[in-house]
Amino acid sequence: MHLKVRQYEALGTFHCEGCSRAEAAKRGGYSYKSFCNLLTRFRTNPTADFFWPKRPKPEKQTQTPDPRSERIPALRKQHNALIYQIREILEEEGLRAGICYIQNIFTRHGIRRMPRRSADARSMRVIRGVRADRRSLALQPQTFQTDFGGLFTLDLGRLRLADLLTQVGRGLEDPSNHQ
């Protein structure tokens, strides 16, 4: 039996049924002195709070604002970026956020899901505020990031790779080219 129920029953036996202290203590499973102590404590606070005390209200903790919660809607407005793109941009900025967290921020700010994009629109990717398109490949030395690395294969015929390898091979055979 729960402690508070046991106390309630023992005190009820004493007050309502008119039993002696010894009888009420025996029925409640208390020693005589323990029951007298319980009776004294109840007389100082004869309310329901004695059995079911009110829990103190937890103190409000001030939380520092999460920089991601303002950055996520800003990225959506700036770039019209998808959740996955926002996650990548945040990671580049050193802020980690999961897909569910980003979706919860969208919900909190009333941002709706975007309609499904066409294949061409999905091929675009936001990279540090600039849109990159896999269809505009320039062969000048440059670096870029892509989700479609296999699509950027080199046209080996145009580069005349066989001629280049032949020239390199001749350069290795010619001892005057060694330094």
mmCIF file with all atom_site columns, C-alpha atoms in Angstrom:
data_model
loop_
_atom_site.group_PDB
_atom_site.id
_atom_site.type_symbol
_atom_site.label_atom_id
_atom_site.label_alt_id
_atom_site.label_comp_id
_atom_site.label_asym_id
_atom_site.label_entity_id
_atom_site.label_seq_id
_atom_site.pdbx_PDB_ins_code
_atom_site.Cartn_x
_atom_site.Cartn_y
_atom_site.Cartn_z
_atom_site.occupancy
_atom_site.B_iso_or_equiv
_atom_site.pdbx_formal_charge
_atom_site.auth_seq_id
_atom_site.auth_comp_id
_atom_site.auth_asym_id
_atom_site.auth_atom_id
_atom_site.pdbx_PDB_model_num
ATOM 1   C CA . MET A 1 1   ? 0.000   0.000  0.000   1.00 0.00 ? 1   MET A CA 1
ATOM 2   C CA . HIS A 1 2   ? 1.242   3.483  -0.826  1.00 0.00 ? 2   HIS A CA 1
ATOM 3   C CA . LEU A 1 3   ? 2.525   5.487  2.160   1.00 0.00 ? 3   LEU A CA 1
ATOM 4   C CA . LYS A 1 4   ? 0.030   8.357  1.785   1.00 0.00 ? 4   LYS A CA 1
ATOM 5   C CA . VAL A 1 5   ? -2.905  5.932  1.480   1.00 0.00 ? 5   VAL A CA 1
ATOM 6   C CA . ARG A 1 6   ? -1.717  4.108  4.581   1.00 0.00 ? 6   ARG A CA 1
ATOM 7   C CA . GLN A 1 7   ? -1.475  7.382  6.513   1.00 0.00 ? 7   GLN A CA 1
ATOM 8   C CA . TYR A 1 8   ? -4.938  8.419  5.304   1.00 0.00 ? 8   TYR A CA 1
ATOM 9   C CA . GLU A 1 9   ? -6.463  5.100  6.402   1.00 0.00 ? 9   GLU A CA 1
ATOM 10  C CA . ALA A 1 10  ? -4.813  5.198  9.865   1.00 0.00 ? 10  ALA A CA 1
ATOM 11  C CA . LEU A 1 11  ? -5.893  8.788  10.528  1.00 0.00 ? 11  LEU A CA 1
ATOM 12  C CA . GLY A 1 12  ? -9.398  8.051  9.210   1.00 0.00 ? 12  GLY A CA 1
ATOM 13  C CA . THR A 1 13  ? -9.663  5.095  11.578  1.00 0.00 ? 13  THR A CA 1
ATOM 14  C CA . PHE A 1 14  ? -8.763  7.325  14.524  1.00 0.00 ? 14  PHE A CA 1
ATOM 15  C CA . HIS A 1 15  ? -10.876 10.374 13.623  1.00 0.00 ? 15  HIS A CA 1
ATOM 16  C CA . CYS A 1 16  ? -13.920 8.858  11.887  1.00 0.00 ? 16  CYS A CA 1
ATOM 17  C CA . GLU A 1 17  ? -14.353 5.503  13.576  1.00 0.00 ? 17  GLU A CA 1
ATOM 18  C CA . GLY A 1 18  ? -13.391 6.771  17.037  1.00 0.00 ? 18  GLY A CA 1
ATOM 19  C CA . CYS A 1 19  ? -10.746 4.103  17.676  1.00 0.00 ? 19  CYS A CA 1
ATOM 20  C CA . SER A 1 20  ? -8.085  4.624  20.290  1.00 0.00 ? 20  SER A CA 1
ATOM 21  C CA . ARG A 1 21  ? -4.589  5.649  19.287  1.00 0.00 ? 21  ARG A CA 1
ATOM 22  C CA . ALA A 1 22  ? -3.304  2.154  19.994  1.00 0.00 ? 22  ALA A CA 1
ATOM 23  C CA . GLU A 1 23  ? -6.038  0.522  17.856  1.00 0.00 ? 23  GLU A CA 1
ATOM 24  C CA . ALA A 1 24  ? -5.561  3.006  14.955  1.00 0.00 ? 24  ALA A CA 1
ATOM 25  C CA . ALA A 1 25  ? -1.777  2.467  15.081  1.00 0.00 ? 25  ALA A CA 1
ATOM 26  C CA . LYS A 1 26  ? -2.241  -1.302 15.005  1.00 0.00 ? 26  LYS A CA 1
ATOM 27  C CA . ARG A 1 27  ? -4.691  -1.179 12.056  1.00 0.00 ? 27  ARG A CA 1
ATOM 28  C CA . GLY A 1 28  ? -2.449  1.219  10.111  1.00 0.00 ? 28  GLY A CA 1
ATOM 29  C CA . GLY A 1 29  ? 0.677   -0.851 10.703  1.00 0.00 ? 29  GLY A CA 1
ATOM 30  C CA . TYR A 1 30  ? 2.383   1.798  12.846  1.00 0.00 ? 30  TYR A CA 1
ATOM 31  C CA . SER A 1 31  ? 4.012   1.600  16.238  1.00 0.00 ? 31  SER A CA 1
ATOM 32  C CA . TYR A 1 32  ? 2.182   3.586  18.914  1.00 0.00 ? 32  TYR A CA 1
ATOM 33  C CA . LYS A 1 33  ? 4.800   6.380  19.008  1.00 0.00 ? 33  LYS A CA 1
ATOM 34  C CA . SER A 1 34  ? 5.004   6.618  15.181  1.00 0.00 ? 34  SER A CA 1
ATOM 35  C CA . PHE A 1 35  ? 1.230   7.014  14.992  1.00 0.00 ? 35  PHE A CA 1
ATOM 36  C CA . CYS A 1 36  ? 1.286   9.716  17.694  1.00 0.00 ? 36  CYS A CA 1
ATOM 37  C CA . ASN A 1 37  ? 3.947   11.553 15.659  1.00 0.00 ? 37  ASN A CA 1
ATOM 38  C CA . LEU A 1 38  ? 1.788   11.232 12.502  1.00 0.00 ? 38  LEU A CA 1
ATOM 39  C CA . LEU A 1 39  ? -1.227  12.512 14.416  1.00 0.00 ? 39  LEU A CA 1
ATOM 40  C CA . THR A 1 40  ? 0.720   15.552 15.673  1.00 0.00 ? 40  THR A CA 1
ATOM 41  C CA . ARG A 1 41  ? 1.963   16.402 12.171  1.00 0.00 ? 41  ARG A CA 1
ATOM 42  C CA . PHE A 1 42  ? -1.567  16.067 10.771  1.00 0.00 ? 42  PHE A CA 1
ATOM 43  C CA . ARG A 1 43  ? -3.005  18.373 13.446  1.00 0.00 ? 43  ARG A CA 1
ATOM 44  C CA . THR A 1 44  ? -0.551  21.125 12.395  1.00 0.00 ? 44  THR A CA 1
ATOM 45  C CA . ASN A 1 45  ? -1.683  20.806 8.748   1.00 0.00 ? 45  ASN A CA 1
ATOM 46  C CA . PRO A 1 46  ? -5.154  19.209 8.598   1.00 0.00 ? 46  PRO A CA 1
ATOM 47  C CA . THR A 1 47  ? -5.671  19.761 4.858   1.00 0.00 ? 47  THR A CA 1
ATOM 48  C CA . ALA A 1 48  ? -5.448  17.675 1.744   1.00 0.00 ? 48  ALA A CA 1
ATOM 49  C CA . ASP A 1 49  ? -1.950  19.110 1.249   1.00 0.00 ? 49  ASP A CA 1
ATOM 50  C CA . PHE A 1 50  ? -0.797  16.863 4.088   1.00 0.00 ? 50  PHE A CA 1
ATOM 51  C CA . PHE A 1 51  ? -1.461  13.805 1.928   1.00 0.00 ? 51  PHE A CA 1
ATOM 52  C CA . TRP A 1 52  ? -0.938  15.309 -1.508  1.00 0.00 ? 52  TRP A CA 1
ATOM 53  C CA . PRO A 1 53  ? 1.436   18.242 -1.198  1.00 0.00 ? 53  PRO A CA 1
ATOM 54  C CA . LYS A 1 54  ? 1.472   20.704 -4.040  1.00 0.00 ? 54  LYS A CA 1
ATOM 55  C CA . ARG A 1 55  ? 4.559   20.445 -6.135  1.00 0.00 ? 55  ARG A CA 1
ATOM 56  C CA . PRO A 1 56  ? 6.590   23.600 -6.356  1.00 0.00 ? 56  PRO A CA 1
ATOM 57  C CA . LYS A 1 57  ? 6.484   25.219 -9.756  1.00 0.00 ? 57  LYS A CA 1
ATOM 58  C CA . PRO A 1 58  ? 9.761   24.729 -11.595 1.00 0.00 ? 58  PRO A CA 1
ATOM 59  C CA . GLU A 1 59  ? 11.773  27.861 -12.055 1.00 0.00 ? 59  GLU A CA 1
ATOM 60  C CA . LYS A 1 60  ? 11.804  29.127 -15.584 1.00 0.00 ? 60  LYS A CA 1
ATOM 61  C CA . GLN A 1 61  ? 15.197  28.676 -17.096 1.00 0.00 ? 61  GLN A CA 1
ATOM 62  C CA . THR A 1 62  ? 16.397  31.267 -19.525 1.00 0.00 ? 62  THR A CA 1
ATOM 63  C CA . GLN A 1 63  ? 17.718  29.610 -22.622 1.00 0.00 ? 63  GLN A CA 1
ATOM 64  C CA . THR A 1 64  ? 20.206  31.158 -24.945 1.00 0.00 ? 64  THR A CA 1
ATOM 65  C CA . PRO A 1 65  ? 18.673  31.547 -28.396 1.00 0.00 ? 65  PRO A CA 1
ATOM 66  C CA . ASP A 1 66  ? 19.722  28.899 -30.882 1.00 0.00 ? 66  ASP A CA 1
ATOM 67  C CA . PRO A 1 67  ? 21.409  30.585 -33.879 1.00 0.00 ? 67  PRO A CA 1
ATOM 68  C CA . ARG A 1 68  ? 20.061  27.852 -36.153 1.00 0.00 ? 68  ARG A CA 1
ATOM 69  C CA . SER A 1 69  ? 16.430  28.734 -35.444 1.00 0.00 ? 69  SER A CA 1
ATOM 70  C CA . GLU A 1 70  ? 16.808  32.124 -37.161 1.00 0.00 ? 70  GLU A CA 1
ATOM 71  C CA . ARG A 1 71  ? 19.326  31.037 -39.802 1.00 0.00 ? 71  ARG A CA 1
ATOM 72  C CA . ILE A 1 72  ? 17.133  28.253 -41.217 1.00 0.00 ? 72  ILE A CA 1
ATOM 73  C CA . PRO A 1 73  ? 14.174  30.461 -42.281 1.00 0.00 ? 73  PRO A CA 1
ATOM 74  C CA . ALA A 1 74  ? 16.628  33.047 -43.608 1.00 0.00 ? 74  ALA A CA 1
ATOM 75  C CA . LEU A 1 75  ? 18.293  30.433 -45.848 1.00 0.00 ? 75  LEU A CA 1
ATOM 76  C CA . ARG A 1 76  ? 14.878  29.326 -47.132 1.00 0.00 ? 76  ARG A CA 1
ATOM 77  C CA . LYS A 1 77  ? 13.939  32.920 -47.980 1.00 0.00 ? 77  LYS A CA 1
ATOM 78  C CA . GLN A 1 78  ? 17.327  33.818 -49.481 1.00 0.00 ? 78  GLN A CA 1
ATOM 79  C CA . HIS A 1 79  ? 17.907  30.809 -51.690 1.00 0.00 ? 79  HIS A CA 1
ATOM 80  C CA . ASN A 1 80  ? 14.541  29.048 -51.765 1.00 0.00 ? 80  ASN A CA 1
ATOM 81  C CA . ALA A 1 81  ? 16.622  26.108 -50.575 1.00 0.00 ? 81  ALA A CA 1
ATOM 82  C CA . LEU A 1 82  ? 15.401  22.627 -49.767 1.00 0.00 ? 82  LEU A CA 1
ATOM 83  C CA . ILE A 1 83  ? 15.836  21.057 -46.345 1.00 0.00 ? 83  ILE A CA 1
ATOM 84  C CA . TYR A 1 84  ? 18.808  18.982 -47.522 1.00 0.00 ? 84  TYR A CA 1
ATOM 85  C CA . GLN A 1 85  ? 20.483  22.036 -49.012 1.00 0.00 ? 85  GLN A CA 1
ATOM 86  C CA . ILE A 1 86  ? 19.934  23.997 -45.807 1.00 0.00 ? 86  ILE A CA 1
ATOM 87  C CA . ARG A 1 87  ? 21.491  21.155 -43.814 1.00 0.00 ? 87  ARG A CA 1
ATOM 88  C CA . GLU A 1 88  ? 24.592  21.231 -46.055 1.00 0.00 ? 88  GLU A CA 1
ATOM 89  C CA . ILE A 1 89  ? 24.954  25.011 -45.800 1.00 0.00 ? 89  ILE A CA 1
ATOM 90  C CA . LEU A 1 90  ? 24.635  24.872 -42.017 1.00 0.00 ? 90  LEU A CA 1
ATOM 91  C CA . GLU A 1 91  ? 27.317  22.165 -41.853 1.00 0.00 ? 91  GLU A CA 1
ATOM 92  C CA . GLU A 1 92  ? 29.632  24.352 -43.940 1.00 0.00 ? 92  GLU A CA 1
ATOM 93  C CA . GLU A 1 93  ? 29.009  27.144 -41.410 1.00 0.00 ? 93  GLU A CA 1
ATOM 94  C CA . GLY A 1 94  ? 29.819  24.805 -38.512 1.00 0.00 ? 94  GLY A CA 1
ATOM 95  C CA . LEU A 1 95  ? 26.196  24.451 -37.360 1.00 0.00 ? 95  LEU A CA 1
ATOM 96  C CA . ARG A 1 96  ? 24.805  20.931 -37.325 1.00 0.00 ? 96  ARG A CA 1
ATOM 97  C CA . ALA A 1 97  ? 21.089  20.372 -37.787 1.00 0.00 ? 97  ALA A CA 1
ATOM 98  C CA . GLY A 1 98  ? 19.146  17.266 -38.665 1.00 0.00 ? 98  GLY A CA 1
ATOM 99  C CA . ILE A 1 99  ? 16.346  17.034 -41.198 1.00 0.00 ? 99  ILE A CA 1
ATOM 100 C CA . CYS A 1 100 ? 13.687  16.698 -38.463 1.00 0.00 ? 100 CYS A CA 1
ATOM 101 C CA . TYR A 1 101 ? 15.029  19.743 -36.613 1.00 0.00 ? 101 TYR A CA 1
ATOM 102 C CA . ILE A 1 102 ? 14.902  21.838 -39.788 1.00 0.00 ? 102 ILE A CA 1
ATOM 103 C CA . GLN A 1 103 ? 11.357  20.624 -40.523 1.00 0.00 ? 103 GLN A CA 1
ATOM 104 C CA . ASN A 1 104 ? 10.307  21.537 -36.957 1.00 0.00 ? 104 ASN A CA 1
ATOM 105 C CA . ILE A 1 105 ? 11.705  25.055 -37.447 1.00 0.00 ? 105 ILE A CA 1
ATOM 106 C CA . PHE A 1 106 ? 9.751   25.309 -40.708 1.00 0.00 ? 106 PHE A CA 1
ATOM 107 C CA . THR A 1 107 ? 6.577   24.255 -38.908 1.00 0.00 ? 107 THR A CA 1
ATOM 108 C CA . ARG A 1 108 ? 7.184   26.720 -36.055 1.00 0.00 ? 108 ARG A CA 1
ATOM 109 C CA . HIS A 1 109 ? 7.665   29.584 -38.542 1.00 0.00 ? 109 HIS A CA 1
ATOM 110 C CA . GLY A 1 110 ? 4.741   28.529 -40.734 1.00 0.00 ? 110 GLY A CA 1
ATOM 111 C CA . ILE A 1 111 ? 6.924   27.649 -43.717 1.00 0.00 ? 111 ILE A CA 1
ATOM 112 C CA . ARG A 1 112 ? 5.183   25.179 -45.996 1.00 0.00 ? 112 ARG A CA 1
ATOM 113 C CA . ARG A 1 113 ? 6.736   22.322 -47.901 1.00 0.00 ? 113 ARG A CA 1
ATOM 114 C CA . MET A 1 114 ? 7.829   23.163 -51.418 1.00 0.00 ? 114 MET A CA 1
ATOM 115 C CA . PRO A 1 115 ? 6.158   21.455 -54.360 1.00 0.00 ? 115 PRO A CA 1
ATOM 116 C CA . ARG A 1 116 ? 8.153   18.688 -56.003 1.00 0.00 ? 116 ARG A CA 1
ATOM 117 C CA . ARG A 1 117 ? 10.718  20.209 -58.340 1.00 0.00 ? 117 ARG A CA 1
ATOM 118 C CA . SER A 1 118 ? 11.370  19.135 -61.891 1.00 0.00 ? 118 SER A CA 1
ATOM 119 C CA . ALA A 1 119 ? 14.504  17.163 -62.736 1.00 0.00 ? 119 ALA A CA 1
ATOM 120 C CA . ASP A 1 120 ? 16.175  20.319 -64.081 1.00 0.00 ? 120 ASP A CA 1
ATOM 121 C CA . ALA A 1 121 ? 15.411  22.267 -60.918 1.00 0.00 ? 121 ALA A CA 1
ATOM 122 C CA . ARG A 1 122 ? 16.652  19.394 -58.756 1.00 0.00 ? 122 ARG A CA 1
ATOM 123 C CA . SER A 1 123 ? 19.972  19.425 -60.634 1.00 0.00 ? 123 SER A CA 1
ATOM 124 C CA . MET A 1 124 ? 20.650  22.913 -59.273 1.00 0.00 ? 124 MET A CA 1
ATOM 125 C CA . ARG A 1 125 ? 22.474  23.099 -55.965 1.00 0.00 ? 125 ARG A CA 1
ATOM 126 C CA . VAL A 1 126 ? 23.114  26.030 -53.672 1.00 0.00 ? 126 VAL A CA 1
ATOM 127 C CA . ILE A 1 127 ? 26.819  26.360 -52.914 1.00 0.00 ? 127 ILE A CA 1
ATOM 128 C CA . ARG A 1 128 ? 27.733  29.200 -50.570 1.00 0.00 ? 128 ARG A CA 1
ATOM 129 C CA . GLY A 1 129 ? 25.008  31.425 -51.951 1.00 0.00 ? 129 GLY A CA 1
ATOM 130 C CA . VAL A 1 130 ? 25.725  30.665 -55.631 1.00 0.00 ? 130 VAL A CA 1
ATOM 131 C CA . ARG A 1 131 ? 23.776  28.282 -57.809 1.00 0.00 ? 131 ARG A CA 1
ATOM 132 C CA . ALA A 1 132 ? 25.846  25.595 -59.530 1.00 0.00 ? 132 ALA A CA 1
ATOM 133 C CA . ASP A 1 133 ? 24.542  23.832 -62.620 1.00 0.00 ? 133 ASP A CA 1
ATOM 134 C CA . ARG A 1 134 ? 26.049  20.536 -63.744 1.00 0.00 ? 134 ARG A CA 1
ATOM 135 C CA . ARG A 1 135 ? 25.275  21.397 -67.371 1.00 0.00 ? 135 ARG A CA 1
ATOM 136 C CA . SER A 1 136 ? 27.656  24.349 -67.496 1.00 0.00 ? 136 SER A CA 1
ATOM 137 C CA . LEU A 1 137 ? 31.047  22.650 -67.312 1.00 0.00 ? 137 LEU A CA 1
ATOM 138 C CA . ALA A 1 138 ? 34.065  24.715 -68.255 1.00 0.00 ? 138 ALA A CA 1
ATOM 139 C CA . LEU A 1 139 ? 37.392  22.960 -68.832 1.00 0.00 ? 139 LEU A CA 1
ATOM 140 C CA . GLN A 1 140 ? 39.501  25.748 -67.341 1.00 0.00 ? 140 GLN A CA 1
ATOM 141 C CA . PRO A 1 141 ? 41.195  24.768 -64.082 1.00 0.00 ? 141 PRO A CA 1
ATOM 142 C CA . GLN A 1 142 ? 38.657  25.232 -61.316 1.00 0.00 ? 142 GLN A CA 1
ATOM 143 C CA . THR A 1 143 ? 37.175  23.500 -58.320 1.00 0.00 ? 143 THR A CA 1
ATOM 144 C CA . PHE A 1 144 ? 33.528  22.788 -57.652 1.00 0.00 ? 144 PHE A CA 1
ATOM 145 C CA . GLN A 1 145 ? 31.305  20.553 -55.559 1.00 0.00 ? 145 GLN A CA 1
ATOM 146 C CA . THR A 1 146 ? 28.611  18.323 -56.971 1.00 0.00 ? 146 THR A CA 1
ATOM 147 C CA . ASP A 1 147 ? 26.273  15.517 -56.023 1.00 0.00 ? 147 ASP A CA 1
ATOM 148 C CA . PHE A 1 148 ? 26.650  14.145 -59.554 1.00 0.00 ? 148 PHE A CA 1
ATOM 149 C CA . GLY A 1 149 ? 30.384  13.465 -59.891 1.00 0.00 ? 149 GLY A CA 1
ATOM 150 C CA . GLY A 1 150 ? 29.894  10.720 -62.479 1.00 0.00 ? 150 GLY A CA 1
ATOM 151 C CA . LEU A 1 151 ? 28.244  13.145 -64.893 1.00 0.00 ? 151 LEU A CA 1
ATOM 152 C CA . PHE A 1 152 ? 31.385  15.263 -65.196 1.00 0.00 ? 152 PHE A CA 1
ATOM 153 C CA . THR A 1 153 ? 33.465  12.820 -67.223 1.00 0.00 ? 153 THR A CA 1
ATOM 154 C CA . LEU A 1 154 ? 36.080  14.246 -69.533 1.00 0.00 ? 154 LEU A CA 1
ATOM 155 C CA . ASP A 1 155 ? 35.876  13.989 -73.272 1.00 0.00 ? 155 ASP A CA 1
ATOM 156 C CA . LEU A 1 156 ? 39.130  12.095 -73.705 1.00 0.00 ? 156 LEU A CA 1
ATOM 157 C CA . GLY A 1 157 ? 38.862  12.232 -77.493 1.00 0.00 ? 157 GLY A CA 1
ATOM 158 C CA . ARG A 1 158 ? 38.982  16.026 -77.501 1.00 0.00 ? 158 ARG A CA 1
ATOM 159 C CA . LEU A 1 159 ? 42.003  16.069 -75.236 1.00 0.00 ? 159 LEU A CA 1
ATOM 160 C CA . ARG A 1 160 ? 43.906  13.687 -77.555 1.00 0.00 ? 160 ARG A CA 1
ATOM 161 C CA . LEU A 1 161 ? 45.008  11.656 -74.569 1.00 0.00 ? 161 LEU A CA 1
ATOM 162 C CA . ALA A 1 162 ? 46.862  9.148  -76.742 1.00 0.00 ? 162 ALA A CA 1
ATOM 163 C CA . ASP A 1 163 ? 49.043  11.951 -78.207 1.00 0.00 ? 163 ASP A CA 1
ATOM 164 C CA . LEU A 1 164 ? 49.727  13.354 -74.728 1.00 0.00 ? 164 LEU A CA 1
ATOM 165 C CA . LEU A 1 165 ? 50.780  9.959  -73.413 1.00 0.00 ? 165 LEU A CA 1
ATOM 166 C CA . THR A 1 166 ? 53.050  9.431  -76.393 1.00 0.00 ? 166 THR A CA 1
ATOM 167 C CA . GLN A 1 167 ? 54.734  12.799 -75.797 1.00 0.00 ? 167 GLN A CA 1
ATOM 168 C CA . VAL A 1 168 ? 55.166  12.018 -72.109 1.00 0.00 ? 168 VAL A CA 1
ATOM 169 C CA . GLY A 1 169 ? 56.634  8.631  -72.975 1.00 0.00 ? 169 GLY A CA 1
ATOM 170 C CA . ARG A 1 170 ? 59.146  10.209 -75.362 1.00 0.00 ? 170 ARG A CA 1
ATOM 171 C CA . GLY A 1 171 ? 60.093  12.757 -72.714 1.00 0.00 ? 171 GLY A CA 1
ATOM 172 C CA . LEU A 1 172 ? 60.904  9.975  -70.281 1.00 0.00 ? 172 LEU A CA 1
ATOM 173 C CA . GLU A 1 173 ? 63.069  8.117  -72.804 1.00 0.00 ? 173 GLU A CA 1
ATOM 174 C CA . ASP A 1 174 ? 65.077  11.209 -73.762 1.00 0.00 ? 174 ASP A CA 1
ATOM 175 C CA . PRO A 1 175 ? 67.919  11.565 -71.184 1.00 0.00 ? 175 PRO A CA 1
ATOM 176 C CA . SER A 1 176 ? 68.487  15.239 -72.122 1.00 0.00 ? 176 SER A CA 1
ATOM 177 C CA . ASN A 1 177 ? 65.050  16.106 -70.607 1.00 0.00 ? 177 ASN A CA 1
ATOM 178 C CA . HIS A 1 178 ? 66.037  14.815 -67.143 1.00 0.00 ? 178 HIS A CA 1
ATOM 179 C CA . GLN A 1 179 ? 67.229  17.436 -64.733 1.00 0.00 ? 179 GLN A CA 1
#
